[in-house]
mmCIF file with all atom_site columns, C-alpha atoms and ligand atoms in Angstrom:
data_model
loop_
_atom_site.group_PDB
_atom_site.id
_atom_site.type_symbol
_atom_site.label_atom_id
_atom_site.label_alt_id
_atom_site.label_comp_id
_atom_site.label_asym_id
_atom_site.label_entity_id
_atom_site.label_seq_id
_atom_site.pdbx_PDB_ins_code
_atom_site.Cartn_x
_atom_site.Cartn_y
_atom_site.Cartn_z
_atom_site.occupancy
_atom_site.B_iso_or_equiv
_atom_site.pdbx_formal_charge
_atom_site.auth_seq_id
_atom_site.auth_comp_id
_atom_site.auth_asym_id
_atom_site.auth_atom_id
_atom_site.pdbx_PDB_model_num
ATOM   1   C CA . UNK Y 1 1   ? 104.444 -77.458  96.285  1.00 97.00 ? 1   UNK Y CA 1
ATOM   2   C CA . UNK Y 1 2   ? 107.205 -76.036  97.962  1.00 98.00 ? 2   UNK Y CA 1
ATOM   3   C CA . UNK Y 1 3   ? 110.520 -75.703  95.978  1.00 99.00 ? 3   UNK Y CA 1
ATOM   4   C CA . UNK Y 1 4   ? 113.489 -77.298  97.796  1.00 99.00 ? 4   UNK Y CA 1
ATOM   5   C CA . UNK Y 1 5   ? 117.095 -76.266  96.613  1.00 99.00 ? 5   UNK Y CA 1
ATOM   6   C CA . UNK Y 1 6   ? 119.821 -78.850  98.649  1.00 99.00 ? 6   UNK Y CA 1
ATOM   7   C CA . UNK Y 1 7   ? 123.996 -77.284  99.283  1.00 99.00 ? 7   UNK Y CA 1
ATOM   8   C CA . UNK Y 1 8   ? 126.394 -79.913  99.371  1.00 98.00 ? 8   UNK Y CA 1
ATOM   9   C CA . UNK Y 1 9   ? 130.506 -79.913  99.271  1.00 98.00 ? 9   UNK Y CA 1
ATOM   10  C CA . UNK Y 1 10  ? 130.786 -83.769  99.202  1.00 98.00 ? 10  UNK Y CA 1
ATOM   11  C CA . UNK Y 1 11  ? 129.364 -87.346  98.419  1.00 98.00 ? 11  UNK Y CA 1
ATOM   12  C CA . UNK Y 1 12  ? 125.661 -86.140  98.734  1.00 98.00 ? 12  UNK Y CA 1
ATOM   13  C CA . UNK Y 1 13  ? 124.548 -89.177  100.913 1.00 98.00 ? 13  UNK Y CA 1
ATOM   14  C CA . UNK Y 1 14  ? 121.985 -86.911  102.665 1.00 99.00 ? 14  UNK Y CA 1
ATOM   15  C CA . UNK Y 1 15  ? 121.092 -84.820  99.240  1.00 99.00 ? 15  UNK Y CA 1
ATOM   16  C CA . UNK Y 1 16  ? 120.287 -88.468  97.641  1.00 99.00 ? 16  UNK Y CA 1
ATOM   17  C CA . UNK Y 1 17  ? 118.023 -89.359  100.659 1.00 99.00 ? 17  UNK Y CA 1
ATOM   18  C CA . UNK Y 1 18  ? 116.100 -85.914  100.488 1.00 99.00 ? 18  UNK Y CA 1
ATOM   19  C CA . UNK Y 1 19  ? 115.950 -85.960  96.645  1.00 99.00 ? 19  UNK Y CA 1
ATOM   20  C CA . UNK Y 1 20  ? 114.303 -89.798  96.892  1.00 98.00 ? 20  UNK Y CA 1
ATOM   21  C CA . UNK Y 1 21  ? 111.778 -88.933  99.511  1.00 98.00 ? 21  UNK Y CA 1
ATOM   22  C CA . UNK Y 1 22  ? 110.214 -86.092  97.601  1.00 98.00 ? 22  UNK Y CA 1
ATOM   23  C CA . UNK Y 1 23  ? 107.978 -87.961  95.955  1.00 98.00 ? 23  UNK Y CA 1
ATOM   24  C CA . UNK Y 1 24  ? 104.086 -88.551  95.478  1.00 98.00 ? 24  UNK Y CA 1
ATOM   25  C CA . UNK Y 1 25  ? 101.943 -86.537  98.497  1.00 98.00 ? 25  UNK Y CA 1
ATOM   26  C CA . UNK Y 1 26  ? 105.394 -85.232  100.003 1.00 98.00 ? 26  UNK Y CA 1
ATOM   27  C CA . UNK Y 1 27  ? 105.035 -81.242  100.211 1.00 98.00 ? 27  UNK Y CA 1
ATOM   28  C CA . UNK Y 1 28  ? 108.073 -80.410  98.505  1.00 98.00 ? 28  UNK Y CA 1
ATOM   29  C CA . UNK Y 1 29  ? 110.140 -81.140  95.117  1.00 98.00 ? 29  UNK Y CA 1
ATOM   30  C CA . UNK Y 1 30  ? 113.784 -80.627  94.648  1.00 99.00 ? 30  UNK Y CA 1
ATOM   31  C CA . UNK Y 1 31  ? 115.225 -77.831  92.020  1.00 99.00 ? 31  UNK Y CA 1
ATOM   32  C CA . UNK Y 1 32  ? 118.698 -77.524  92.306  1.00 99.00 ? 32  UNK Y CA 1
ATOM   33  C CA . UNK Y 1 33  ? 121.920 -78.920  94.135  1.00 99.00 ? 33  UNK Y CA 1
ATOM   34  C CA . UNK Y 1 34  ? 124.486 -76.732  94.129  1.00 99.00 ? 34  UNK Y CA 1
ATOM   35  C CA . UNK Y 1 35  ? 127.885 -77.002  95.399  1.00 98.00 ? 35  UNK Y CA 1
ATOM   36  C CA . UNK Y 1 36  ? 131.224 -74.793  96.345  1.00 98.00 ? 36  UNK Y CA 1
ATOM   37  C CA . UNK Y 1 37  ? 133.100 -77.757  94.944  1.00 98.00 ? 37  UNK Y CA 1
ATOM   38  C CA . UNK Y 1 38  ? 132.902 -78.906  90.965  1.00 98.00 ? 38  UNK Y CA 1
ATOM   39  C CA . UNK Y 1 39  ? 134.130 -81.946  92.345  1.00 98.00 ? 39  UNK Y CA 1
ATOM   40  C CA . UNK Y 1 40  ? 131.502 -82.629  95.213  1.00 98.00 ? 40  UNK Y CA 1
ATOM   41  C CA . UNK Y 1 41  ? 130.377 -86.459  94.046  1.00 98.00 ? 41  UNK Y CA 1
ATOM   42  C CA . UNK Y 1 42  ? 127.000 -85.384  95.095  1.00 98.00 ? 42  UNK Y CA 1
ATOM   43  C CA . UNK Y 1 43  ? 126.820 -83.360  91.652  1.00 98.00 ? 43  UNK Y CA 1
ATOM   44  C CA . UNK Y 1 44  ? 126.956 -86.396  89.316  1.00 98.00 ? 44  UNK Y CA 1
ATOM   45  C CA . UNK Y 1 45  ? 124.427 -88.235  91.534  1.00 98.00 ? 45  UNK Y CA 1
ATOM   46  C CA . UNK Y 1 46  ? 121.914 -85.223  91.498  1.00 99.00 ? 46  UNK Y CA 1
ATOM   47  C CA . UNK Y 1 47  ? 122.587 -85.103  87.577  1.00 98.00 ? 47  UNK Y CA 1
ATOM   48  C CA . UNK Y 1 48  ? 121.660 -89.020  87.561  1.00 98.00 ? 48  UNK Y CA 1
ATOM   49  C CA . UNK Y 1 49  ? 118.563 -88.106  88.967  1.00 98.00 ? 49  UNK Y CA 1
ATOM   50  C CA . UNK Y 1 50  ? 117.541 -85.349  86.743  1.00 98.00 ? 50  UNK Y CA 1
ATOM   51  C CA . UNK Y 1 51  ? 117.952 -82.430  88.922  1.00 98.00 ? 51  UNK Y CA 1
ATOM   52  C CA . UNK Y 1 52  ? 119.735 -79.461  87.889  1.00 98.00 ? 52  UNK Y CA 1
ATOM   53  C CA . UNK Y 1 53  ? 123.132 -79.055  89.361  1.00 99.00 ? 53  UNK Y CA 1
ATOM   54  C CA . UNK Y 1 54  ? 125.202 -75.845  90.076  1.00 98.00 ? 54  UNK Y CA 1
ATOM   55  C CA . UNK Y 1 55  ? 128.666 -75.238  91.002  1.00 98.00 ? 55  UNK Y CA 1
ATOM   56  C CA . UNK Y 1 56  ? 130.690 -72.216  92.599  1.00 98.00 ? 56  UNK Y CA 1
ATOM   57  C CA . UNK Y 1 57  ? 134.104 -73.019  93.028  1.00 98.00 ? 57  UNK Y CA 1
ATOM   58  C CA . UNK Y 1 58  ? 134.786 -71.601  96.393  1.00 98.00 ? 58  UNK Y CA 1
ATOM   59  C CA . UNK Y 1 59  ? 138.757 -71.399  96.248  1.00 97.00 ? 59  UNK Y CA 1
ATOM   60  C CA . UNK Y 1 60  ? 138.910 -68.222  93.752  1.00 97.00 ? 60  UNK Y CA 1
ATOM   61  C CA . UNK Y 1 61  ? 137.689 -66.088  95.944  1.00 97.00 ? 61  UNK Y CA 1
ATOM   62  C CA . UNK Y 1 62  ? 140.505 -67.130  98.653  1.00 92.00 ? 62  UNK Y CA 1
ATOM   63  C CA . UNK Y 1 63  ? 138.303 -66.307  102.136 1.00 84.00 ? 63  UNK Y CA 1
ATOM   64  C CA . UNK Y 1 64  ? 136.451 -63.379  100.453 1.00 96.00 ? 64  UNK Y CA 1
ATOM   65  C CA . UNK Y 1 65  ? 133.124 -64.998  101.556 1.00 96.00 ? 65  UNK Y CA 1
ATOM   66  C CA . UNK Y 1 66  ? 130.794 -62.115  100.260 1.00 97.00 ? 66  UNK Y CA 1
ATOM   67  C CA . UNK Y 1 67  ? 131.734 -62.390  97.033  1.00 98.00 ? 67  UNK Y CA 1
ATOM   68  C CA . UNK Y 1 68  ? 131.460 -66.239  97.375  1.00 98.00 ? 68  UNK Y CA 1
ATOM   69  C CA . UNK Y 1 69  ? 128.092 -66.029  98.384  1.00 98.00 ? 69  UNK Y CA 1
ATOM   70  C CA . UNK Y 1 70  ? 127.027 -63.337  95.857  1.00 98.00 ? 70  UNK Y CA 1
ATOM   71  C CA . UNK Y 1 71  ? 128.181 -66.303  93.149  1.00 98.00 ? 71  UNK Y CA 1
ATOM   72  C CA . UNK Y 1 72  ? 126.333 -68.794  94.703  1.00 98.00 ? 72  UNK Y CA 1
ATOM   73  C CA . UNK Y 1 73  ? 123.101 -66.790  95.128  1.00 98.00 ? 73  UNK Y CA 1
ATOM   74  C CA . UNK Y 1 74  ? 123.209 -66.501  91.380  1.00 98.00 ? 74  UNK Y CA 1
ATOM   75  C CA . UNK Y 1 75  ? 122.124 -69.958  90.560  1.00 98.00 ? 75  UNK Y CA 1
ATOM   76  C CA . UNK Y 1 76  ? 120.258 -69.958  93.952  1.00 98.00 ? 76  UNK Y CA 1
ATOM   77  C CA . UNK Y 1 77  ? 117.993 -67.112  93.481  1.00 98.00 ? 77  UNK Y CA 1
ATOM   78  C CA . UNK Y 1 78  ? 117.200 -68.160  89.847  1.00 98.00 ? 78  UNK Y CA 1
ATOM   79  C CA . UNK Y 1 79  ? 116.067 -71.783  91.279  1.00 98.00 ? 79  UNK Y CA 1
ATOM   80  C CA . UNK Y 1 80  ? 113.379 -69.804  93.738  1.00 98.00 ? 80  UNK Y CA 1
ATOM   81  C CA . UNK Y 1 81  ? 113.776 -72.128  96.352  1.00 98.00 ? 81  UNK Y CA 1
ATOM   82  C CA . UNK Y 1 82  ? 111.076 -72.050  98.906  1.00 98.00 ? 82  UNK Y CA 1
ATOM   83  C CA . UNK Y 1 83  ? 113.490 -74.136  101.879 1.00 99.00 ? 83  UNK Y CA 1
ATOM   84  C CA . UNK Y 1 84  ? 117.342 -74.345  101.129 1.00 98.00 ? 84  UNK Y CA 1
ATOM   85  C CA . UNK Y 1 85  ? 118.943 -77.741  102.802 1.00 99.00 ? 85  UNK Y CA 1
ATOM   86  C CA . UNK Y 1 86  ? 122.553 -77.921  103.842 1.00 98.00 ? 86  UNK Y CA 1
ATOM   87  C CA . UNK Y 1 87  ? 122.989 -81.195  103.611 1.00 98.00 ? 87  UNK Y CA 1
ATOM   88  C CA . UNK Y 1 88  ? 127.129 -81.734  104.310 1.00 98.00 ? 88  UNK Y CA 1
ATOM   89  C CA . UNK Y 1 89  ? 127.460 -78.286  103.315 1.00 98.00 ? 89  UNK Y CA 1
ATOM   90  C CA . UNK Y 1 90  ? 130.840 -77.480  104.717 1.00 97.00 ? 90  UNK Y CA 1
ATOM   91  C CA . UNK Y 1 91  ? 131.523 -73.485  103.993 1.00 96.00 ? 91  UNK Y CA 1
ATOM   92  C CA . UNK Y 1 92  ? 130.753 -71.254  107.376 1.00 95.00 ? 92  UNK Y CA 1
ATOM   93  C CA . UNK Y 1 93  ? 127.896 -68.251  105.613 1.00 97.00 ? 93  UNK Y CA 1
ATOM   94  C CA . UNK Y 1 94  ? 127.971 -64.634  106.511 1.00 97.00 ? 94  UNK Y CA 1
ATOM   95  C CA . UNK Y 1 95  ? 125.222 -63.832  108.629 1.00 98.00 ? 95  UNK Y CA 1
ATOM   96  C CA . UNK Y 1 96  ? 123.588 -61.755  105.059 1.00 98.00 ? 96  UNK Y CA 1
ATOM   97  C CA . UNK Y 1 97  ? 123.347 -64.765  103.981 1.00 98.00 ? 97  UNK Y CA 1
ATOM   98  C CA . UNK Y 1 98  ? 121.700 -66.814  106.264 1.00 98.00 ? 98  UNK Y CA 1
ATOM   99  C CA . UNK Y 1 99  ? 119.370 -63.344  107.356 1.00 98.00 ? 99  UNK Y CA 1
ATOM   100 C CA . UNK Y 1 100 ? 118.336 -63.752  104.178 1.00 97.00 ? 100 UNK Y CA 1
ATOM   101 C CA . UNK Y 1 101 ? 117.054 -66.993  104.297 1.00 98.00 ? 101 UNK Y CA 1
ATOM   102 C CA . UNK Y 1 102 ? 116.368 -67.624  107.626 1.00 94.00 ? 102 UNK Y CA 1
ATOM   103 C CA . UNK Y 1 103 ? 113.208 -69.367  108.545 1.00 97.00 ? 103 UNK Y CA 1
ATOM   104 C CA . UNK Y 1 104 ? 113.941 -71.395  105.168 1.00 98.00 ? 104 UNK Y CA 1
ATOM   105 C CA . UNK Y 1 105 ? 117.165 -72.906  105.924 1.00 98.00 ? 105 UNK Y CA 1
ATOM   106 C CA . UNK Y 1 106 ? 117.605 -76.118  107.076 1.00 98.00 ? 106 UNK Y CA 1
ATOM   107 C CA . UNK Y 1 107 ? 120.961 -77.954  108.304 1.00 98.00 ? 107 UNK Y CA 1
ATOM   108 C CA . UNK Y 1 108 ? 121.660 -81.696  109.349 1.00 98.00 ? 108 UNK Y CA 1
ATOM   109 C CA . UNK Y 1 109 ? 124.713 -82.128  112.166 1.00 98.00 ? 109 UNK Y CA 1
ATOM   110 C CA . UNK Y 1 110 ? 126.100 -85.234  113.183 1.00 98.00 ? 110 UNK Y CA 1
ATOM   111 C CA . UNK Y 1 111 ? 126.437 -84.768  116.702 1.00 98.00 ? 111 UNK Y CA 1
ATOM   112 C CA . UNK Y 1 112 ? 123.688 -84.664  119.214 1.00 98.00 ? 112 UNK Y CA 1
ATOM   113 C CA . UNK Y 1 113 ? 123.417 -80.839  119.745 1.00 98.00 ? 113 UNK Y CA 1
ATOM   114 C CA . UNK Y 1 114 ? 123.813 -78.783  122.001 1.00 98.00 ? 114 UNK Y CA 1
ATOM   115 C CA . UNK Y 1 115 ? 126.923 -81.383  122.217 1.00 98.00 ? 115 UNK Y CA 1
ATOM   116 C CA . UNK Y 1 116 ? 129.647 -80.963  119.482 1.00 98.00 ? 116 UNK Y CA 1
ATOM   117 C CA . UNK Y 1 117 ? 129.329 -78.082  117.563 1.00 98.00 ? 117 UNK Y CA 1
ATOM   118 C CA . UNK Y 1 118 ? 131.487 -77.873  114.968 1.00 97.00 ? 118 UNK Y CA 1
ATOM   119 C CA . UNK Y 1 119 ? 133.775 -79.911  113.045 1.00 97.00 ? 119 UNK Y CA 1
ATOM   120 C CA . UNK Y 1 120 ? 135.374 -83.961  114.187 1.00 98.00 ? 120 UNK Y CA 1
ATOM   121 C CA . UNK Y 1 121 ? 132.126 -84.455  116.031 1.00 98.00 ? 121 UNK Y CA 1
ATOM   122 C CA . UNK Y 1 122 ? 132.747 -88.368  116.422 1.00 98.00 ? 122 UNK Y CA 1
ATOM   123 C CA . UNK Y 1 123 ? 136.038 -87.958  117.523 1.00 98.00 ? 123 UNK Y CA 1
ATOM   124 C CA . UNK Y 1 124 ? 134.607 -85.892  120.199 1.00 98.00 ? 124 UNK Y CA 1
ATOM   125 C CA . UNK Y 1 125 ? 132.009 -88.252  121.244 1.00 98.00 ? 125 UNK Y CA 1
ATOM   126 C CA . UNK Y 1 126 ? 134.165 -91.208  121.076 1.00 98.00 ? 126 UNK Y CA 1
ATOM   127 C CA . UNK Y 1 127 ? 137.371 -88.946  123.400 1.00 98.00 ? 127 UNK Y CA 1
ATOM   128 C CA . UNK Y 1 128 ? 134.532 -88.201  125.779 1.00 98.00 ? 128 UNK Y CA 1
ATOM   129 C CA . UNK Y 1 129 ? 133.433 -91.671  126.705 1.00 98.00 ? 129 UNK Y CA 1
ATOM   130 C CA . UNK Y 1 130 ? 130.142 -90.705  125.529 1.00 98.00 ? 130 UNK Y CA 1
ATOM   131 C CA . UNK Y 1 131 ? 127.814 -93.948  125.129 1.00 98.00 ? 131 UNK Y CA 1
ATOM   132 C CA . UNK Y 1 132 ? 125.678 -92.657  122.569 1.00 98.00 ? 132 UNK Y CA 1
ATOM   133 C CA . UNK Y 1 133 ? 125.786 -90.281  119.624 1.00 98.00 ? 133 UNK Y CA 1
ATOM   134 C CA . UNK Y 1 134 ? 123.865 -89.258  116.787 1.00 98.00 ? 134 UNK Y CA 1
ATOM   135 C CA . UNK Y 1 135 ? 122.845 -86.357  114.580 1.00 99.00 ? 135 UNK Y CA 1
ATOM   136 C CA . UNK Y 1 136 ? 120.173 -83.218  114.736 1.00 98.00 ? 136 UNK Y CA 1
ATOM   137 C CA . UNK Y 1 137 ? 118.446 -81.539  112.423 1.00 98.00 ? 137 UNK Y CA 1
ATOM   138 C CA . UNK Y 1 138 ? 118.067 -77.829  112.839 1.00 98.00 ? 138 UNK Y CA 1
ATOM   139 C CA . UNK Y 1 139 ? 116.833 -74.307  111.559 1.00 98.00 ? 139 UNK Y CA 1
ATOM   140 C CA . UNK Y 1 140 ? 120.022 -72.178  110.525 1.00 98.00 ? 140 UNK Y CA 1
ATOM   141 C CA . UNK Y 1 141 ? 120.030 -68.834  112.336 1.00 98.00 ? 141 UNK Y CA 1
ATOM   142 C CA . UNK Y 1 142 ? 123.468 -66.732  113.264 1.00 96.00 ? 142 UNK Y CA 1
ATOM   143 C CA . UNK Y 1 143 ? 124.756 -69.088  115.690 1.00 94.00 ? 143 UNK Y CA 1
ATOM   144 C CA . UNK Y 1 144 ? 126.850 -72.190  114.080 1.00 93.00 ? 144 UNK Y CA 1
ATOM   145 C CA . UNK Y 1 145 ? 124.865 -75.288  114.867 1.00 96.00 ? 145 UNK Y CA 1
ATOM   146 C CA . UNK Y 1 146 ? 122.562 -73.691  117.137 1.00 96.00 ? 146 UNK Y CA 1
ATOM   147 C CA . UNK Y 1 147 ? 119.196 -73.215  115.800 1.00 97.00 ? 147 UNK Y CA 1
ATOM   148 C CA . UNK Y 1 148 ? 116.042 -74.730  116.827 1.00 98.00 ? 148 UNK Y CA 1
ATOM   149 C CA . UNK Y 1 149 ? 115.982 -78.504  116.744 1.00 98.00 ? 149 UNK Y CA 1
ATOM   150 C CA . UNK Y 1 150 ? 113.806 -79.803  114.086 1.00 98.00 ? 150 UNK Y CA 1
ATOM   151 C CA . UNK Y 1 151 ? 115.049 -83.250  114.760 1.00 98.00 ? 151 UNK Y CA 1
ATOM   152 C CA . UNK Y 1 152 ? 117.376 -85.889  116.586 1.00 98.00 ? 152 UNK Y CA 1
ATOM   153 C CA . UNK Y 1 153 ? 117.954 -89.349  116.079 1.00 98.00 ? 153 UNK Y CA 1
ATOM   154 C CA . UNK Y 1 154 ? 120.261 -91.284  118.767 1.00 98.00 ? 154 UNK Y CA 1
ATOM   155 C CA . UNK Y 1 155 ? 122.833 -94.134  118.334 1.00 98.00 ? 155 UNK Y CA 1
ATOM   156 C CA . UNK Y 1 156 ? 124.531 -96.220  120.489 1.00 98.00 ? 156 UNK Y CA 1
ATOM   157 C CA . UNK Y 1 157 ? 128.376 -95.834  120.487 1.00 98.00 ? 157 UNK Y CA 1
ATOM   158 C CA . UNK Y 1 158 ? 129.559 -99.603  120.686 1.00 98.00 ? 158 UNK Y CA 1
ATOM   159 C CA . UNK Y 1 159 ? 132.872 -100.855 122.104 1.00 96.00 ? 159 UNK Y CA 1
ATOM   160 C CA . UNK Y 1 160 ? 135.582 -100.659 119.446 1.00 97.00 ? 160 UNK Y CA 1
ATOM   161 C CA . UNK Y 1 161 ? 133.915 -98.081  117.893 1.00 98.00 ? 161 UNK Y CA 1
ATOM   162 C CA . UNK Y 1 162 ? 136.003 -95.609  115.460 1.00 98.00 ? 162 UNK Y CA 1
ATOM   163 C CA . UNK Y 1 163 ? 135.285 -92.338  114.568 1.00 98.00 ? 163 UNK Y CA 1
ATOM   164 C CA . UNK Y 1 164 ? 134.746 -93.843  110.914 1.00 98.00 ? 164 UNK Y CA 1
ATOM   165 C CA . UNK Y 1 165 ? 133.157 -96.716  112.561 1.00 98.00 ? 165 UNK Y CA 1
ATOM   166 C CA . UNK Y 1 166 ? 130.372 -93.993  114.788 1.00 98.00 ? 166 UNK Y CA 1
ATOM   167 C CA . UNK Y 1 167 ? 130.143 -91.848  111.439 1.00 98.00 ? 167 UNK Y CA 1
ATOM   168 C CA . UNK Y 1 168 ? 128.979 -94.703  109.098 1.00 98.00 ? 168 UNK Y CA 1
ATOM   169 C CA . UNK Y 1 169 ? 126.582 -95.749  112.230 1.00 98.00 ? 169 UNK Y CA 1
ATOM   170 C CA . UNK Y 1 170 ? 125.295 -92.319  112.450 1.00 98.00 ? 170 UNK Y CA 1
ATOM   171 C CA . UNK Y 1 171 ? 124.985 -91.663  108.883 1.00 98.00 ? 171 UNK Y CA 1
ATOM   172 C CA . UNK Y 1 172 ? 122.197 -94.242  108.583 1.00 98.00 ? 172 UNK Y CA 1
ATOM   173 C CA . UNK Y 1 173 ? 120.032 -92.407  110.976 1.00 98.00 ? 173 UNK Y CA 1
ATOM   174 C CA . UNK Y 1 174 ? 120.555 -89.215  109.045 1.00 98.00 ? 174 UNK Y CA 1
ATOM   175 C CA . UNK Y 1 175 ? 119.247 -90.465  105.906 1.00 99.00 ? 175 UNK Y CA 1
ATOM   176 C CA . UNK Y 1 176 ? 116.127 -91.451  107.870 1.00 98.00 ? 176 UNK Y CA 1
ATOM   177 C CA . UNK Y 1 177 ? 115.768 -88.308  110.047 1.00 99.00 ? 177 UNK Y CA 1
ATOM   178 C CA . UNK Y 1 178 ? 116.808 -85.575  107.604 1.00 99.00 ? 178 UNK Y CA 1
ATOM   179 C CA . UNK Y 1 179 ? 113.489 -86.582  105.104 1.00 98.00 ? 179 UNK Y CA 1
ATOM   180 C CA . UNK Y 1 180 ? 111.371 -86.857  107.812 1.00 98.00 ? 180 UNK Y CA 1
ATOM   181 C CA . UNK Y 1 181 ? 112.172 -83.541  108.825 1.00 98.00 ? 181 UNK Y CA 1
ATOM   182 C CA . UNK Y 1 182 ? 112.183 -82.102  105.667 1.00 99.00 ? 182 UNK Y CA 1
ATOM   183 C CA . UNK Y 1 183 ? 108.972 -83.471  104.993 1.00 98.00 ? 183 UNK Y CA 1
ATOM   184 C CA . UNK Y 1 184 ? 107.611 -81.927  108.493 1.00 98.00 ? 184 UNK Y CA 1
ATOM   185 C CA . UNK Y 1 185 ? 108.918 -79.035  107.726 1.00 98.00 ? 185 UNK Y CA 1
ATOM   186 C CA . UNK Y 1 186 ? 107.529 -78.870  104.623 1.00 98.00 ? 186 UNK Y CA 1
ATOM   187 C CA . UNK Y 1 187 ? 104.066 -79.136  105.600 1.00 98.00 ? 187 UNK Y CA 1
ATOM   188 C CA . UNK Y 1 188 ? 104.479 -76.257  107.629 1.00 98.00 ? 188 UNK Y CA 1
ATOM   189 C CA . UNK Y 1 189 ? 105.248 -78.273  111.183 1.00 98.00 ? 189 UNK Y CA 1
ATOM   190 C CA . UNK Y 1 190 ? 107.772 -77.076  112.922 1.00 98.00 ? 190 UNK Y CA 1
ATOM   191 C CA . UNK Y 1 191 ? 107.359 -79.368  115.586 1.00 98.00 ? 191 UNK Y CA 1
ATOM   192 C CA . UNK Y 1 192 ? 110.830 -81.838  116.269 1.00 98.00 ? 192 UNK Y CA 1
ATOM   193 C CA . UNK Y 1 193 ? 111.135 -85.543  115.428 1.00 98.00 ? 193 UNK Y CA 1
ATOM   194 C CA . UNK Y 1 194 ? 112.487 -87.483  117.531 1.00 98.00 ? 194 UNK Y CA 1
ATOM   195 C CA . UNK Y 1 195 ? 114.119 -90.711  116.215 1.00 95.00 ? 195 UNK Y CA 1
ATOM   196 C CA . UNK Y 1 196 ? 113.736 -93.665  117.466 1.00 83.00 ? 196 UNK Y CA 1
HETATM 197 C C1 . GAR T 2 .   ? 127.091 -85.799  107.020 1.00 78.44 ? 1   GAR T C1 1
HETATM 198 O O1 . GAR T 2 .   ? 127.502 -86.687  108.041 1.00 78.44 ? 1   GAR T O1 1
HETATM 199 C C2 . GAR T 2 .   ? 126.614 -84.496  107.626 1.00 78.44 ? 1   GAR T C2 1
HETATM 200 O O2 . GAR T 2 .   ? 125.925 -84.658  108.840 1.00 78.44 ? 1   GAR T O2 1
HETATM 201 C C3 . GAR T 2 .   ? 127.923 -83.788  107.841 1.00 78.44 ? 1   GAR T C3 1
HETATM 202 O O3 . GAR T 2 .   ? 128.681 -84.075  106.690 1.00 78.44 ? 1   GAR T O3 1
HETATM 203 C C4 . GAR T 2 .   ? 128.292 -85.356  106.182 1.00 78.44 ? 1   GAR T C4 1
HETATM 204 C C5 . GAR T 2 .   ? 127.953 -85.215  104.723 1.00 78.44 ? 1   GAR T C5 1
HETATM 205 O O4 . GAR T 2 .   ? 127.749 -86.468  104.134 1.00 78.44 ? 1   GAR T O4 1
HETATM 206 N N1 . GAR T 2 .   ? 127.713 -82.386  108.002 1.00 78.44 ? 1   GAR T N1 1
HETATM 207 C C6 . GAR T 2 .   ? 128.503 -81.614  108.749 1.00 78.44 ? 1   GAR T C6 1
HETATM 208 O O5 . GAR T 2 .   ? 129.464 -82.018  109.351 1.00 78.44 ? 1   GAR T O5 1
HETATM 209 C C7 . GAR T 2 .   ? 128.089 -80.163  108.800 1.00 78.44 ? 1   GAR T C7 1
HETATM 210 N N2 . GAR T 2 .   ? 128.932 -79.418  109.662 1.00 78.44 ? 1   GAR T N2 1
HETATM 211 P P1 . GAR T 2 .   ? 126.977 -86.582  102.733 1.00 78.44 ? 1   GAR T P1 1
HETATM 212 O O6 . GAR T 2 .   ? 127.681 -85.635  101.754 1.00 78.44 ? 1   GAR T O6 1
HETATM 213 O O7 . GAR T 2 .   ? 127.157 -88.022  102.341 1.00 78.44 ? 1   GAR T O7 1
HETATM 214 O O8 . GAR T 2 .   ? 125.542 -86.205  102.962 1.00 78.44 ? 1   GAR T O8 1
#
């Protein structure tokens, strides 16, 4: 059984939707969600569900992000997590960090990448007259949002369509795509998913 710690900074849609598929023959169980904010909603749910929670209040350490991390890999390290998932994890890591957990570390995006790195992917889509968006799952190596695709699921962008409108559309999909990956992933298959 592989051990699956889950980094959030918000409402913990996507940590919910891991922490509900890992169940009966999946490969993986869920041992900690741990955030940079005290406040992430995402904390209370995990607690609902009977996983352990940690927080590391980012803002003390005003940009030093070594010493951030060092914090954070307290909690972390004493979880043993087999695969960490950022899962709206929204705090850029020093390459230490992700070196030493690369291979293990999974992110969900909500663009279609290579498009839209980065942050106010919607608005992007939406300013390019894009007709369809979505979101990719991906290994985390050095290069922000680049790693190999694990995953992509595609929505249409409808007329009318907001950037709140495209992100709620989009979100569905990633609460679908990011447990099937994990679950891949998991097993041991690297192979991408792609949704639908
Ligand atoms: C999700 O849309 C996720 O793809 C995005 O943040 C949201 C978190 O929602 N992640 C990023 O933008 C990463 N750069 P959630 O807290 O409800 O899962």
């Amino acid at each position: 059984m592989k051990r699956i710690a889950i980094l959030i900074s918000g409402g913990g849609s996507n940590m919910v939707a891991l922490v509900r598929s890992m169940t009966g023959d999946h490969p993986g169980r869920p041992v900690l969600v741990l955030s940079n904010d005290p406040e992430a909603g995402g904390l209370k749910k995990a607690a609902e569900m009977g996983i352990a929670t940690a927080a590391i209040d980012h803002r003390p350490f005003r940009g030093d992000r070594a010493a951030f991390e060092a914090a954070l890999l307290e909690p972390l390290l004493a979880a043993g997590p087999d695969i960490i998932c950022l899962a709206g994890f929204m705090r850029i890591l020093t390459p230490a960090f992700i070196a030493r957990f690369e291979g293990r570390m999974l992110n969900i995006h909500p663009s279609l990448l290579p498009k839209y790195p980065g942050l106010h992917t919607h608005q992007r889509a939406l300013d390019a007259g894009d007709t369809e968006a979505g979101c990719t799952t991906h290994e985390v190596t050095q290069d922000l949002d680049a790693g190999p695709i694990l995953g992509q699921a595609r929505v249409p962008i409808l007329p009318g369509d907001t950037a709140d409108t495209l992100a709620a559309r989009v979100l569905v999909q990633e609460h679908i795509l990011y447990p099937a990956t994990l679950r891949r992933f998991a097993a041991g298959d690297r192979s991408p998913i792609f949704l639908p």
